[in-house]
């Protein structure tokens, strides 16, 4: 069930992100005679999310470089949904402890997410008009998120670390576009 286009990969990723927020996942009972601690969830939300993020990143890497990716703003919106899910799951995890682990706590998932967000910006850099991605506003929002108190609910779930890594990735991949603006921010 590997996606054939970035649009399809984005849709499948959106479905996987939605599944992460579900607290009642079906569990597989262990074989007869084994302790109940061997019960497992099916499917494990983070494993599906990892596969979907990996597929999206690979398709973004393979996208043609000579013209802009029109789907980049839509893919970016799907990817940003993961920030909200991760921080809300972190708040629930701290209170209850029985919900899914926030996805952006996982270093491999966070790395794939950061790479995908940066590739969306790089692929959609030359879009014009209403479909253009406002990279300056995006980086300002990420700087604001990175500057939040680490114990606040909005910064929980690996979102601060993800914001810092996205800022670093965007500055390293689009230095000519952001260098004049970066001085104003700093």
PDB file of N, CA and C in Angstrom, residues 1-2 16 23 27 34 57 59 62 76 79 88 109 113-115 121 135 147 149-150 160 169 171:
ATOM      1  N   UNK A   1       0.814  -1.193   0.000  1.00  0.00           N
ATOM      2  CA  UNK A   1       0.000   0.000   0.000  1.00  0.00           C
ATOM      3  C   UNK A   1       0.862   1.263   0.000  1.00  0.00           C
ATOM      4  N   UNK A   2       1.947   1.229  -0.711  1.00  0.00           N
ATOM      5  CA  UNK A   2       2.825   2.399  -0.804  1.00  0.00           C
ATOM      6  C   UNK A   2       2.192   3.445  -1.722  1.00  0.00           C
ATOM      7  N   UNK A  16      -3.116   8.662   9.348  1.00  0.00           N
ATOM      8  CA  UNK A  16      -2.287   8.089  10.425  1.00  0.00           C
ATOM      9  C   UNK A  16      -2.202   9.044  11.610  1.00  0.00           C
ATOM     10  N   UNK A  23      -7.746   7.185  21.522  1.00  0.00           N
ATOM     11  CA  UNK A  23      -7.235   6.584  22.754  1.00  0.00           C
ATOM     12  C   UNK A  23      -7.620   5.120  22.913  1.00  0.00           C
ATOM     13  N   UNK A  27      -6.821  -4.111  21.019  1.00  0.00           N
ATOM     14  CA  UNK A  27      -5.671  -4.848  21.526  1.00  0.00           C
ATOM     15  C   UNK A  27      -5.794  -6.311  21.136  1.00  0.00           C
ATOM     16  N   UNK A  34      -0.530 -17.334  28.438  1.00  0.00           N
ATOM     17  CA  UNK A  34       0.459 -16.264  28.634  1.00  0.00           C
ATOM     18  C   UNK A  34      -0.169 -15.149  29.459  1.00  0.00           C
ATOM     19  N   UNK A  57       8.543  11.618   2.935  1.00  0.00           N
ATOM     20  CA  UNK A  57       9.872  12.214   2.774  1.00  0.00           C
ATOM     21  C   UNK A  57      10.557  11.713   1.507  1.00  0.00           C
ATOM     22  N   UNK A  59       9.132  10.584  -1.253  1.00  0.00           N
ATOM     23  CA  UNK A  59       8.473  11.159  -2.424  1.00  0.00           C
ATOM     24  C   UNK A  59       8.812  12.644  -2.588  1.00  0.00           C
ATOM     25  N   UNK A  62      12.196  12.835  -4.143  1.00  0.00           N
ATOM     26  CA  UNK A  62      12.176  12.448  -5.547  1.00  0.00           C
ATOM     27  C   UNK A  62      11.424  13.424  -6.430  1.00  0.00           C
ATOM     28  N   UNK A  76       2.186  20.719   3.965  1.00  0.00           N
ATOM     29  CA  UNK A  76       2.665  21.412   5.156  1.00  0.00           C
ATOM     30  C   UNK A  76       1.559  21.504   6.210  1.00  0.00           C
ATOM     31  N   UNK A  79       1.301  18.158   7.855  1.00  0.00           N
ATOM     32  CA  UNK A  79       2.445  17.949   8.751  1.00  0.00           C
ATOM     33  C   UNK A  79       2.299  18.776  10.030  1.00  0.00           C
ATOM     34  N   UNK A  88      -1.111  17.841  22.448  1.00  0.00           N
ATOM     35  CA  UNK A  88      -2.315  17.439  23.187  1.00  0.00           C
ATOM     36  C   UNK A  88      -2.148  16.046  23.794  1.00  0.00           C
ATOM     37  N   UNK A 109      10.894   9.733  14.532  1.00  0.00           N
ATOM     38  CA  UNK A 109       9.702  10.366  13.978  1.00  0.00           C
ATOM     39  C   UNK A 109       9.893  11.871  13.820  1.00  0.00           C
ATOM     40  N   UNK A 113       9.748  14.070  10.424  1.00  0.00           N
ATOM     41  CA  UNK A 113       8.820  15.193  10.360  1.00  0.00           C
ATOM     42  C   UNK A 113       9.564  16.465   9.966  1.00  0.00           C
ATOM     43  N   UNK A 114      10.695  16.715  10.609  1.00  0.00           N
ATOM     44  CA  UNK A 114      11.483  17.914  10.307  1.00  0.00           C
ATOM     45  C   UNK A 114      11.942  17.893   8.849  1.00  0.00           C
ATOM     46  N   UNK A 115      12.465  16.775   8.393  1.00  0.00           N
ATOM     47  CA  UNK A 115      12.908  16.667   6.998  1.00  0.00           C
ATOM     48  C   UNK A 115      11.758  16.937   6.031  1.00  0.00           C
ATOM     49  N   UNK A 121       9.004  23.239   2.273  1.00  0.00           N
ATOM     50  CA  UNK A 121       9.397  24.634   2.065  1.00  0.00           C
ATOM     51  C   UNK A 121      10.325  24.774   0.868  1.00  0.00           C
ATOM     52  N   UNK A 135       7.157  31.836   4.287  1.00  0.00           N
ATOM     53  CA  UNK A 135       8.217  31.219   5.080  1.00  0.00           C
ATOM     54  C   UNK A 135       8.605  32.090   6.273  1.00  0.00           C
ATOM     55  N   UNK A 147      10.562  29.247  21.851  1.00  0.00           N
ATOM     56  CA  UNK A 147      10.830  30.096  23.002  1.00  0.00           C
ATOM     57  C   UNK A 147       9.875  29.923  24.162  1.00  0.00           C
ATOM     58  N   UNK A 149       7.969  28.293  27.423  1.00  0.00           N
ATOM     59  CA  UNK A 149       8.414  27.588  28.613  1.00  0.00           C
ATOM     60  C   UNK A 149       8.303  26.090  28.358  1.00  0.00           C
ATOM     61  N   UNK A 150       9.367  25.325  28.598  1.00  0.00           N
ATOM     62  CA  UNK A 150       9.320  23.889  28.314  1.00  0.00           C
ATOM     63  C   UNK A 150       8.255  23.127  29.081  1.00  0.00           C
ATOM     64  N   UNK A 160       8.786  21.676  21.049  1.00  0.00           N
ATOM     65  CA  UNK A 160       9.860  22.681  21.106  1.00  0.00           C
ATOM     66  C   UNK A 160      11.093  22.203  20.353  1.00  0.00           C
ATOM     67  N   UNK A 169      16.868  23.504  10.036  1.00  0.00           N
ATOM     68  CA  UNK A 169      16.783  22.913   8.709  1.00  0.00           C
ATOM     69  C   UNK A 169      16.450  23.927   7.637  1.00  0.00           C
ATOM     70  N   UNK A 171      16.950  27.221   7.770  1.00  0.00           N
ATOM     71  CA  UNK A 171      18.078  28.142   7.594  1.00  0.00           C
ATOM     72  C   UNK A 171      19.226  27.491   6.831  1.00  0.00           C
TER      73      UNK A 171
END
